[in-house]
Amino acid sequence: MGKRQHPDEYEESRNYVVDELALNGGLWPVRMGRLKAGPNYRFPQRMIDYYALHFVINGKVRHRFGDQHIELTKGDVFCAYPGVVYHHFIVQSDQPLEMIWVSIDGGQTALLLEKAGFRPAAPYIPGVIGKELETSLVHLFSQQEDNSSRRQVDLIAAIYRIFGLMIPQKNTDEPDVGPASWIPRSIEYMNMHYTENINVQDVAAYISVHRAYFSKIFAEQIGMTPIQYLQKLRMERALQLLQQTRHSISEIAMTLGYPDLYSFSRAFGKHYAASPSKVRENAKSGGLLFHPD
């Protein structure tokens, strides 16, 4: 931990060495800190190779990048992107500048920032810090400082929580913008849950569209009905399991959500014109793998 303290002012930072567990996730902490500073404080000019979120708790600060100048005040958040030179200046105010920053990296970071509303050309969100978000930020510093796996998991969970509080909540009173919105959502839902014995009504309920209308529009746009799409997903997975694993046919049927071996075998035979046992036998004998037409 690095600390610089003066009367009524402070600066504190913590650096993290990321372990293998964190590196296999979607994001991880790199550095975080907080400061309270008067108008004479000078920020160092820096260019970083990770992302850094700056949360303004009190006071005012100006960020300069390229030919843009952004002045932020209490409740605003600024994001520094990798590879960009930023200049930060305290703006005269009735309150000293109080700011918390959290530096992060990882494969999900850019997408999370985008969902929260940040853009490289406009890397800030005004008025997003509410009481709950501020409490979550302060909580980052409340635990013992260490680099243990448990502490890193706690930090990562806290950072996801912070993003969850920044990402705008959808107004459920606003309808989706039509099939262009709910067709992709229905496909995502089926792709994820097809092994859980879901039916078309479940999918229609998820996207809040009448079942008959959903089936009609889905068939027109995708070229098959939702029932056929679910069946296709299950059968393709069944074929893969039969050819590439040692799971019994009964286990495969159960995995795909069929109530019994008979109903699975019947569906498989109807789809591929070959029984599951025949496909399994062919795979075991080292013959050519079965490929559907």
Backbone as numpy.savetxt, mean C-alpha at the origin, in Angstrom:
# Nx Ny Nz CAx CAy CAz Cx Cy Cz
21.37 8.63 18.60 20.52 9.82 18.60 21.40 11.06 18.60
21.09 12.05 17.76 21.79 13.31 17.77 20.90 14.38 18.38
21.47 15.20 19.28 20.68 16.23 19.94 21.44 17.55 19.95
20.70 18.64 19.69 21.22 19.98 19.91 20.14 20.74 20.65
20.47 21.27 21.82 19.46 21.93 22.63 19.92 23.33 23.03
18.97 24.27 23.00 19.16 25.64 23.45 17.92 26.00 24.26
17.93 27.10 24.96 16.72 27.50 25.69 15.52 27.59 24.77
14.50 26.84 25.11 13.24 26.83 24.35 13.40 26.29 22.93
14.51 25.68 22.61 14.72 25.09 21.29 15.33 23.70 21.45
15.12 22.87 20.47 15.74 21.55 20.49 15.82 21.00 19.07
16.72 20.07 18.88 16.82 19.33 17.63 17.26 17.92 17.98
16.53 16.95 17.48 16.79 15.55 17.80 16.61 14.71 16.54
17.52 13.78 16.31 17.39 12.90 15.14 17.83 11.49 15.50
17.28 10.54 14.78 17.60 9.13 14.98 17.83 8.47 13.63
18.88 7.70 13.52 19.17 6.95 12.30 18.91 5.47 12.53
18.51 4.77 11.46 18.15 3.36 11.60 18.94 2.51 10.61
19.41 1.38 11.10 20.01 0.36 10.25 18.95 -0.69 10.01
18.54 -0.85 8.77 17.40 -1.69 8.45 17.83 -3.15 8.38
17.05 -4.02 9.04 17.39 -5.44 9.02 16.69 -6.14 7.86
16.97 -7.43 7.72 16.46 -8.21 6.59 14.94 -8.25 6.58
14.34 -8.33 7.76 12.88 -8.38 7.86 12.26 -7.13 7.23
12.78 -5.97 7.59 12.23 -4.72 7.06 12.47 -4.60 5.56
13.66 -5.00 5.11 14.00 -4.88 3.69 13.11 -5.74 2.80
12.50 -6.77 3.37 11.59 -7.61 2.60 10.16 -7.09 2.62
9.94 -5.95 3.24 8.62 -5.35 3.27 8.47 -4.26 2.23
7.40 -3.48 2.37 7.10 -2.46 1.37 7.72 -1.12 1.65
8.01 -0.83 2.93 8.70 0.40 3.29 9.44 0.19 4.59
10.40 1.07 4.86 11.15 0.98 6.10 11.67 2.36 6.50
11.91 2.57 7.79 12.42 3.86 8.25 13.91 3.99 7.96
14.32 5.18 7.59 15.74 5.49 7.39 16.23 6.42 8.49
15.44 7.44 8.75 15.84 8.46 9.71 14.59 9.22 10.15
14.59 9.72 11.34 13.51 10.60 11.74 14.03 11.59 12.77
13.32 12.70 12.90 13.78 13.72 13.83 12.69 14.74 14.09
13.01 15.66 14.98 12.09 16.74 15.30 12.91 17.94 15.76
12.34 19.11 15.59 13.03 20.31 16.04 12.03 21.38 16.43
12.50 22.26 17.28 11.81 23.49 17.60 12.86 24.58 17.50
12.64 25.56 16.62 13.70 26.51 16.33 13.14 27.89 16.06
13.95 28.89 16.40 13.59 30.27 16.17 14.06 30.73 14.80
13.87 32.03 14.49 14.14 32.54 13.15 15.61 32.51 12.75
16.53 32.39 13.71 17.96 32.37 13.37 18.47 31.00 12.97
17.62 29.99 13.08 18.06 28.63 12.73 18.29 28.54 11.23
19.34 27.83 10.83 19.65 27.64 9.42 19.67 26.15 9.08
18.86 25.77 8.10 18.85 24.38 7.64 20.04 24.13 6.73
20.67 22.97 6.83 21.72 22.64 5.87 21.12 22.33 4.50
21.81 22.74 3.45 21.36 22.40 2.10 21.70 20.94 1.85
20.70 20.17 1.37 20.93 18.73 1.23 20.22 18.17 0.00
20.78 17.09 -0.51 20.09 16.26 -1.50 20.15 14.83 -0.96
19.01 14.17 -0.86 18.95 12.84 -0.26 18.57 11.80 -1.30
18.84 10.54 -1.00 18.50 9.47 -1.93 17.38 8.59 -1.39
16.53 9.18 -0.52 15.33 8.52 0.00 14.25 9.59 0.10
13.10 9.25 0.64 11.99 10.19 0.78 11.96 10.72 2.21
11.59 11.98 2.37 11.52 12.57 3.71 10.25 13.41 3.83
9.39 13.03 4.75 8.15 13.76 5.03 8.40 14.75 6.16
8.05 16.02 5.93 8.22 17.07 6.93 6.84 17.54 7.39
6.54 17.31 8.65 5.24 17.66 9.23 5.39 18.94 10.05
4.66 19.97 9.67 4.74 21.26 10.37 3.73 21.26 11.52
4.24 21.23 12.74 3.40 21.19 13.93 3.05 22.60 14.39
3.98 23.53 14.22 3.76 24.94 14.59 4.68 25.82 13.76
4.33 27.08 13.63 5.18 28.01 12.92 5.04 27.91 11.41
6.04 28.49 10.71 6.01 28.52 9.25 7.41 28.21 8.70
7.43 27.56 7.53 8.69 27.22 6.87 8.50 27.34 5.37
9.55 27.78 4.70 9.51 27.89 3.24 10.45 26.85 2.63
9.94 26.14 1.62 10.75 25.16 0.90 10.98 25.67 -0.52
12.21 25.61 -0.96 12.53 26.01 -2.32 13.16 24.84 -3.06
12.63 24.54 -4.24 13.19 23.49 -5.09 12.99 23.90 -6.53
14.07 23.87 -7.30 13.99 24.38 -8.66 13.60 25.84 -8.63
12.59 26.22 -9.41 12.12 27.61 -9.42 10.84 27.79 -8.59
10.51 26.80 -7.76 9.30 26.87 -6.94 9.63 27.24 -5.49
8.73 28.02 -4.89 8.80 28.37 -3.47 7.47 27.99 -2.84
7.50 27.17 -1.80 6.29 26.73 -1.12 6.39 27.14 0.35
5.42 27.90 0.83 5.39 28.28 2.24 4.33 27.45 2.95
4.77 26.75 3.99 3.88 25.86 4.73 3.72 26.36 6.16
2.57 26.08 6.72 2.26 26.50 8.07 1.70 25.31 8.86
1.28 25.56 10.07 0.80 24.50 10.97 -0.24 23.62 10.28
0.00 22.30 10.34 -0.94 21.34 9.75 -0.56 20.86 8.37
0.46 21.50 7.75 0.85 21.13 6.39 1.97 20.09 6.42
2.11 19.38 5.30 3.15 18.36 5.16 3.85 18.55 3.83
5.17 18.43 3.85 5.99 18.54 2.65 6.77 17.25 2.49
6.96 16.79 1.24 7.75 15.58 0.98 8.96 15.93 0.12
10.15 15.61 0.61 11.37 15.73 -0.18 11.58 14.42 -0.94
11.74 14.53 -2.25 11.93 13.35 -3.10 13.42 13.08 -3.32
13.77 11.83 -3.61 15.19 11.51 -3.82 15.77 12.27 -5.02
17.03 12.67 -4.88 17.76 13.25 -5.99 17.42 14.69 -6.31
16.66 15.37 -5.44 16.28 16.76 -5.67 16.91 17.62 -4.58
17.48 18.77 -4.96 18.07 19.69 -3.99 16.97 20.60 -3.45
16.80 20.60 -2.15 15.80 21.44 -1.48 16.51 22.42 -0.55
15.93 23.62 -0.45 16.40 24.63 0.50 15.23 24.94 1.44
15.49 24.98 2.74 14.45 25.21 3.72 14.80 26.47 4.52
13.80 27.32 4.75 14.00 28.56 5.48 12.85 28.78 6.46
13.18 29.16 7.68 12.15 29.50 8.65 11.55 30.86 8.29
10.22 30.94 8.34 9.50 32.17 8.06 9.11 32.81 9.39
9.32 34.14 9.48 8.97 34.85 10.71 7.50 34.61 11.06
7.25 34.26 12.33 5.90 33.92 12.76 5.75 34.20 14.24
4.50 34.22 14.70 4.25 34.39 16.13 4.72 33.18 16.93
4.85 32.04 16.27 5.24 30.80 16.92 6.57 30.32 16.36
7.44 29.74 17.20 8.65 29.12 16.66 8.28 27.92 15.79
9.17 27.60 14.88 8.92 26.45 14.01 9.08 25.16 14.81
8.04 24.34 14.78 8.11 22.98 15.32 7.79 22.02 14.19
8.70 21.09 13.96 8.54 20.21 12.82 9.04 18.81 13.17
8.36 17.82 12.64 8.79 16.41 12.75 9.03 15.91 11.34
10.13 15.20 11.13 10.36 14.62 9.82 10.60 13.11 9.94
10.14 12.40 8.95 10.28 10.95 8.89 10.82 10.59 7.51
12.01 10.03 7.46 12.63 9.62 6.21 12.40 8.14 5.99
11.93 7.77 4.80 11.56 6.39 4.52 12.02 5.99 3.13
12.03 4.70 2.89 12.34 4.16 1.58 11.60 2.84 1.44
11.66 2.24 0.25 10.99 0.96 0.01 10.09 1.02 -1.20
9.78 -0.14 -1.74 9.04 -0.24 -2.99 7.65 0.36 -2.97
7.00 0.41 -1.81 5.64 0.94 -1.74 5.60 2.45 -1.50
6.74 3.05 -1.21 6.74 4.44 -0.76 6.16 5.39 -1.79
6.61 5.29 -3.04 6.15 6.21 -4.08 4.63 6.10 -4.27
4.11 4.88 -4.26 2.67 4.69 -4.45 1.88 5.22 -3.26
2.37 5.00 -2.06 1.69 5.53 -0.87 1.67 7.06 -0.89
2.77 7.67 -1.30 2.81 9.13 -1.40 1.81 9.62 -2.42
1.72 8.92 -3.55 0.77 9.32 -4.59 -0.67 9.21 -4.08
-0.98 8.13 -3.36 -2.33 7.95 -2.84 -2.68 9.03 -1.80
-1.65 9.49 -1.08 -1.88 10.54 -0.09 -2.06 11.90 -0.74
-1.61 12.04 -2.00 -1.79 13.31 -2.71 -0.53 14.05 -3.04
0.65 13.48 -2.72 1.91 14.13 -3.06 2.26 13.87 -4.52
2.87 14.85 -5.17 3.40 14.70 -6.52 4.77 15.35 -6.56
5.71 14.84 -7.35 7.03 15.48 -7.44 6.94 16.96 -7.79
5.97 17.32 -8.66 5.82 18.73 -9.04 5.07 19.55 -7.99
4.35 18.89 -7.11 3.61 19.57 -6.03 3.72 18.70 -4.77
4.88 18.69 -4.14 5.15 17.72 -3.07 4.69 18.16 -1.68
3.46 18.60 -1.57 2.98 19.06 -0.28 1.46 18.88 -0.20
0.96 18.77 1.04 -0.47 18.68 1.29 -0.80 19.67 2.40
-1.71 20.59 2.17 -2.06 21.56 3.21 -3.10 21.00 4.19
-2.95 21.38 5.43 -3.98 21.14 6.45 -4.33 19.70 6.71
-3.39 18.78 6.56 -3.72 17.36 6.73 -3.47 16.86 8.15
-2.72 17.61 8.95 -2.36 17.12 10.28 -3.48 17.44 11.27
-4.22 16.42 11.65 -5.21 16.53 12.69 -4.65 16.03 14.01
-5.49 15.98 15.02 -5.04 15.57 16.34 -4.53 14.14 16.35
-5.22 13.24 15.66 -4.81 11.83 15.65 -3.47 11.66 14.96
-3.27 12.37 13.84 -2.00 12.26 13.13 -0.87 12.85 13.96
-1.12 13.97 14.59 -0.08 14.57 15.44 0.29 13.63 16.59
-0.71 13.00 17.19 -0.44 12.05 18.27 0.39 10.87 17.77
0.09 10.39 16.57 0.85 9.28 15.99 2.30 9.68 15.74
2.51 10.92 15.32 3.87 11.40 15.08 4.66 11.50 16.37
4.04 12.07 17.39 4.71 12.19 18.69 5.03 10.80 19.25
4.14 9.84 18.99 4.33 8.48 19.50 5.59 7.83 18.93
6.03 8.28 17.76 7.25 7.72 17.18 8.45 7.87 18.11
8.46 8.92 18.92 9.60 9.20 19.78 9.40 8.73 21.22
8.27 8.10 21.50 7.93 7.77 22.88 8.55 6.46 23.34
9.00 5.64 22.39 9.53 4.33 22.74 11.05 4.37 22.82
11.61 3.37 23.46 13.05 3.28 23.62 13.73 3.17 22.25
14.82 3.89 22.11 15.54 3.89 20.84 16.41 2.64 20.73
16.17 1.84 19.72 17.02 0.69 19.43 16.74 0.23 18.01
17.55 -0.70 17.53 17.40 -1.21 16.17 16.93 -2.66 16.17
16.24 -3.09 17.22 15.76 -4.46 17.27 14.67 -4.69 16.24
14.47 -5.94 15.89 13.43 -6.27 14.92 12.06 -5.84 15.42
11.82 -6.01 16.70 10.51 -5.62 17.24 10.29 -4.13 17.10
11.32 -3.32 17.41 11.20 -1.88 17.30 10.97 -1.48 15.84
11.66 -2.14 14.91 11.48 -1.80 13.50 10.08 -2.15 13.03
9.54 -3.27 13.48 8.16 -3.62 13.11 7.20 -2.58 13.68
7.43 -2.14 14.92 6.59 -1.11 15.52 6.65 0.18 14.71
7.86 0.57 14.29 8.02 1.79 13.51 7.33 1.70 12.15
7.51 0.57 11.50 6.89 0.38 10.18 5.38 0.45 10.31
4.83 -0.21 11.34 3.38 -0.16 11.56 2.92 1.28 11.80
3.71 2.04 12.57 3.35 3.43 12.85 3.39 4.28 11.59
4.35 4.02 10.71 4.46 4.80 9.47 3.28 4.47 8.54
2.91 3.21 8.46 1.70 2.85 7.69 0.48 3.56 8.27
0.41 3.62 9.59 -0.72 4.30 10.22 -0.74 5.79 9.85
0.42 6.40 9.80 0.51 7.81 9.42 0.02 8.01 7.98
0.42 7.12 7.08 -0.08 7.20 5.71 -1.59 7.00 5.69
-2.08 6.06 6.48 -3.52 5.82 6.52 -4.30 7.05 6.94
-3.71 7.86 7.80 -4.37 9.08 8.24 -4.25 10.21 7.22
-3.26 10.12 6.33 -3.09 11.16 5.31 -3.88 10.86 4.04
-4.08 9.59 3.71 -4.79 9.25 2.48 -6.25 9.64 2.62
-6.78 10.42 1.68 -8.18 10.88 1.80 -9.15 9.72 1.87
-10.13 9.86 2.72 -11.16 8.83 2.85 -12.21 9.05 1.78
-12.55 7.98 1.08 -13.55 8.09 0.02 -14.92 8.40 0.61
-15.61 9.30 -0.04 -16.98 9.62 0.36 -17.91 8.53 -0.17
-18.45 7.73 0.74 -19.29 6.61 0.31 -20.60 7.07 -0.30
-20.91 8.37 -0.14 -22.14 8.88 -0.75 -21.95 9.17 -2.24
-20.69 9.23 -2.68 -20.42 9.49 -4.08 -20.40 8.17 -4.85
-21.21 8.01 -5.88 -21.21 6.76 -6.63 -19.94 6.61 -7.46
-19.58 5.38 -7.75 -18.46 5.13 -8.66 -18.80 5.70 -10.03
-17.77 5.92 -10.83 -17.97 6.59 -12.11 -18.36 5.61 -13.21
-19.02 4.52 -12.85 -19.50 3.59 -13.85 -18.59 2.38 -14.02
-18.85 1.59 -15.05 -18.10 0.35 -15.26 -16.59 0.55 -15.35
-16.14 1.70 -15.83 -14.70 1.95 -15.91 -14.06 1.88 -14.54
-14.85 2.12 -13.49 -14.34 2.02 -12.14 -14.58 0.64 -11.54
-15.82 0.13 -11.64 -16.12 -1.08 -10.89 -15.79 -2.39 -11.60
-15.60 -2.38 -12.90 -15.15 -3.62 -13.57 -13.75 -4.01 -13.10
-12.76 -3.10 -13.12 -11.44 -3.48 -12.60 -11.47 -3.89 -11.13
-12.32 -3.23 -10.34 -12.41 -3.59 -8.93 -13.00 -4.99 -8.76
-13.96 -5.34 -9.59 -14.55 -6.68 -9.50 -13.53 -7.75 -9.87
-12.71 -7.45 -10.88 -11.68 -8.41 -11.29 -10.63 -8.58 -10.20
-10.21 -7.48 -9.59 -9.27 -7.57 -8.48 -9.83 -8.42 -7.34
-11.11 -8.23 -7.06 -11.75 -8.97 -5.98 -11.79 -10.47 -6.31
-12.18 -10.80 -7.53 -12.24 -12.21 -7.91 -10.85 -12.84 -7.96
-9.86 -12.11 -8.47 -8.50 -12.63 -8.52 -7.95 -12.96 -7.14
-8.37 -12.20 -6.15 -7.86 -12.41 -4.80 -8.65 -13.47 -4.03
-9.96 -13.59 -4.29 -10.80 -14.41 -3.41 -11.48 -15.60 -4.11
-11.04 -15.95 -5.31 -11.73 -17.01 -6.04 -11.65 -18.36 -5.35
-10.66 -18.58 -4.49 -10.55 -19.87 -3.79 -11.47 -19.95 -2.57
-12.19 -18.88 -2.27 -12.98 -18.83 -1.04 -14.47 -19.07 -1.29
-14.78 -19.74 -2.39 -16.16 -20.13 -2.70 -17.08 -18.92 -2.84
-16.54 -17.82 -3.35 -17.39 -16.64 -3.58 -18.26 -16.89 -4.81
-19.37 -16.14 -4.91 -20.23 -16.24 -6.08 -20.44 -14.85 -6.67
-21.21 -14.76 -7.73 -21.39 -13.49 -8.42 -22.07 -12.47 -7.52
-22.99 -12.90 -6.68 -23.66 -11.97 -5.77 -22.66 -11.34 -4.81
-21.68 -12.12 -4.35 -20.65 -11.58 -3.46 -19.86 -10.48 -4.16
-19.52 -10.72 -5.42 -18.75 -9.73 -6.18 -19.58 -8.47 -6.41
-20.84 -8.65 -6.81 -21.72 -7.52 -7.05 -21.92 -6.69 -5.78
-22.04 -7.37 -4.65 -22.20 -6.66 -3.38 -20.95 -5.86 -3.04
-19.78 -6.42 -3.35 -18.53 -5.73 -3.05 -18.43 -4.42 -3.81
-18.86 -4.39 -5.07 -18.77 -3.17 -5.87 -20.05 -2.35 -5.82
-21.06 -2.81 -5.05 -22.33 -2.10 -4.88 -23.06 -1.87 -6.20
-23.15 -2.93 -7.00 -23.86 -2.89 -8.28 -24.84 -4.05 -8.31
-26.02 -3.84 -8.88 -27.01 -4.91 -8.97 -26.43 -6.10 -9.72
-26.74 -7.31 -9.22 -26.12 -8.52 -9.76 -26.38 -8.69 -11.25
-27.62 -8.54 -11.69 -27.95 -8.77 -13.10 -27.26 -7.73 -14.00
-27.26 -6.49 -13.55 -26.61 -5.43 -14.35 -25.11 -5.65 -14.41
-24.53 -6.02 -13.27 -23.10 -6.31 -13.24 -22.75 -7.43 -14.20
-23.51 -8.54 -14.18 -23.23 -9.68 -15.06 -23.33 -9.28 -16.53
-24.32 -8.48 -16.86 -24.54 -8.07 -18.24 -23.36 -7.21 -18.74
-22.99 -6.19 -17.98 -21.92 -5.28 -18.39 -20.57 -6.00 -18.39
-20.34 -6.84 -17.39 -19.08 -7.59 -17.31 -18.91 -8.46 -18.55
-19.97 -9.17 -18.95 -19.90 -10.04 -20.12 -19.64 -9.24 -21.39
-20.27 -8.08 -21.50 -20.07 -7.24 -22.68 -18.63 -6.74 -22.78
-18.03 -6.40 -21.66 -16.70 -5.79 -21.69 -15.56 -6.80 -21.61
-15.77 -7.91 -20.93 -14.70 -8.88 -20.71 -14.80 -10.07 -21.67
-15.98 -10.30 -22.21 -16.13 -11.40 -23.15 -16.51 -12.71 -22.52
-16.80 -12.71 -21.24 -17.30 -13.89 -20.54 -18.07 -13.40 -19.33
-18.95 -14.23 -18.80 -19.72 -13.84 -17.63 -18.84 -13.91 -16.38
-19.25 -13.27 -15.29 -18.49 -13.39 -14.05 -18.37 -14.83 -13.57
-19.41 -15.63 -13.77 -19.34 -17.04 -13.39 -18.24 -17.74 -14.18
-18.18 -17.48 -15.47 -17.16 -18.09 -16.31 -15.76 -17.62 -15.91
-15.66 -16.36 -15.53 -14.35 -15.83 -15.13 -13.88 -16.50 -13.83
-14.79 -16.65 -12.86 -14.43 -17.35 -11.63 -14.04 -18.80 -11.91
-14.79 -19.44 -12.78 -14.49 -20.83 -13.13 -13.12 -20.94 -13.80
-12.82 -19.99 -14.67 -11.53 -19.97 -15.35 -10.38 -19.85 -14.34
-10.53 -18.95 -13.37 -9.50 -18.80 -12.35 -9.29 -20.09 -11.57
-10.38 -20.73 -11.18 -10.28 -21.94 -10.37 -9.67 -23.10 -11.16
-10.07 -23.22 -12.41 -9.58 -24.32 -13.21 -8.10 -24.15 -13.57
-7.68 -22.94 -13.84 -6.27 -22.70 -14.14 -5.41 -23.01 -12.93
-5.90 -22.65 -11.76 -5.16 -22.95 -10.54 -5.18 -24.44 -10.26
-6.29 -25.10 -10.51 -6.38 -26.54 -10.32 -5.37 -27.26 -11.21
-5.29 -26.84 -12.46 -4.35 -27.47 -13.39 -2.92 -27.31 -12.91
-2.60 -26.12 -12.45 -1.25 -25.87 -11.94 -0.94 -26.76 -10.74
-1.88 -26.87 -9.81 -1.65 -27.69 -8.62 -1.53 -29.16 -8.96
-2.31 -29.64 -9.90 -2.25 -31.04 -10.30 -0.92 -31.38 -10.96
-0.40 -30.47 -11.74 0.81 -30.74 -12.51 2.09 -30.44 -11.75
2.02 -29.53 -10.77 3.26 -29.05 -10.17 3.39 -29.32 -8.68
2.39 -29.95 -8.07 2.47 -30.24 -6.64 2.10 -31.70 -6.39
2.29 -32.13 -5.14 1.92 -33.49 -4.74 0.66 -33.51 -3.89
-0.04 -32.41 -3.83 -1.29 -32.39 -3.08 -2.28 -33.37 -3.70
-3.04 -34.04 -2.84 -4.04 -34.96 -3.36 -5.14 -34.19 -4.07
-5.90 -34.89 -4.90 -6.98 -34.24 -5.63 -8.03 -33.71 -4.65
-8.26 -34.44 -3.58 -9.20 -33.97 -2.56 -8.71 -32.68 -1.91
-7.41 -32.60 -1.63 -6.84 -31.39 -1.04 -6.95 -30.21 -2.00
-6.74 -30.47 -3.28 -6.85 -29.40 -4.28 -8.30 -28.91 -4.36
-9.23 -29.86 -4.36 -10.64 -29.48 -4.39 -10.99 -28.60 -3.20
-10.51 -28.97 -2.03 -10.77 -28.20 -0.82 -10.12 -26.82 -0.90
-8.89 -26.76 -1.42 -8.17 -25.49 -1.55 -8.93 -24.50 -2.43
-9.60 -25.00 -3.45 -10.29 -24.15 -4.41 -11.73 -23.86 -4.01
-12.13 -24.33 -2.84 -13.45 -23.97 -2.32 -14.57 -24.89 -2.73
-14.27 -26.06 -3.32 -15.32 -27.00 -3.69 -15.73 -27.82 -2.46
-17.02 -28.09 -2.33 -17.49 -28.78 -1.12 -17.08 -30.25 -1.05
-16.80 -30.86 -2.21 -16.42 -32.28 -2.21 -15.66 -32.60 -3.48
-15.06 -33.79 -3.50 -14.26 -34.22 -4.64 -15.10 -34.38 -5.90
-16.34 -34.84 -5.76 -17.20 -35.08 -6.92 -17.48 -33.78 -7.68
-17.86 -32.73 -6.95 -18.20 -31.47 -7.63 -16.97 -30.87 -8.30
-15.80 -31.02 -7.68 -14.57 -30.51 -8.31 -14.25 -31.30 -9.58
-14.29 -32.64 -9.48 -13.94 -33.47 -10.64 -14.89 -33.22 -11.80
-16.16 -33.04 -11.48 -17.16 -32.77 -12.52 -16.87 -31.43 -13.21
-16.57 -30.38 -12.41 -16.28 -29.07 -12.98 -15.00 -29.10 -13.80
-13.99 -29.81 -13.30 -12.71 -29.90 -14.02 -12.89 -30.63 -15.34
-13.59 -31.74 -15.31 -13.81 -32.51 -16.53 -14.60 -31.75 -17.56
-15.58 -30.99 -17.11 -16.38 -30.19 -18.03 -15.55 -29.08 -18.65
-14.62 -28.52 -17.88 -13.81 -27.40 -18.36 -12.71 -27.86 -19.31
-12.04 -28.97 -18.97 -10.88 -29.39 -19.74 -11.10 -30.67 -20.56
-12.27 -31.28 -20.44 -12.53 -32.56 -21.12 -11.48 -33.61 -20.75
-11.06 -33.58 -19.51 -10.11 -34.57 -18.97 -10.29 -34.58 -17.47
-10.16 -35.74 -16.85 -10.37 -35.84 -15.42 -9.13 -35.36 -14.66
-9.28 -34.90 -13.41 -8.11 -34.53 -12.62 -7.13 -35.68 -12.46
-7.65 -36.90 -12.26 -6.75 -38.05 -12.08 -5.94 -38.32 -13.33
-6.53 -38.12 -14.51 -5.80 -38.34 -15.75 -4.68 -37.33 -15.91
-4.98 -36.10 -15.58 -3.95 -35.05 -15.67 -2.83 -35.32 -14.68
-3.18 -35.72 -13.47 -2.17 -36.04 -12.45 -1.34 -37.22 -12.89
-1.96 -38.28 -13.43 -1.26 -39.47 -13.89 -0.27 -39.12 -15.00
-0.69 -38.26 -15.91 0.17 -37.85 -17.02 1.38 -37.07 -16.51
1.14 -36.21 -15.49 2.23 -35.42 -14.94 3.23 -36.31 -14.21
2.73 -37.32 -13.49 3.61 -38.22 -12.75 4.45 -39.08 -13.67
3.90 -39.45 -14.83 4.61 -40.33 -15.76 5.69 -39.60 -16.54
5.76 -38.30 -16.37 6.79 -37.55 -17.08 6.42 -37.25 -18.52
5.18 -37.49 -18.88 4.74 -37.18 -20.23 4.54 -35.69 -20.42
4.08 -35.32 -21.59 3.83 -33.93 -21.88 2.75 -33.38 -20.95
2.98 -32.21 -20.41 1.97 -31.60 -19.57 0.73 -31.30 -20.37
-0.39 -31.48 -19.72 -1.65 -31.20 -20.38 -1.83 -29.69 -20.57
-2.16 -29.29 -21.76 -2.42 -27.88 -22.04 -3.82 -27.76 -22.60
-4.66 -26.91 -22.03 -6.00 -26.73 -22.59 -5.93 -26.02 -23.92
-6.91 -26.25 -24.74 -6.95 -25.56 -26.06 -7.23 -24.10 -25.86
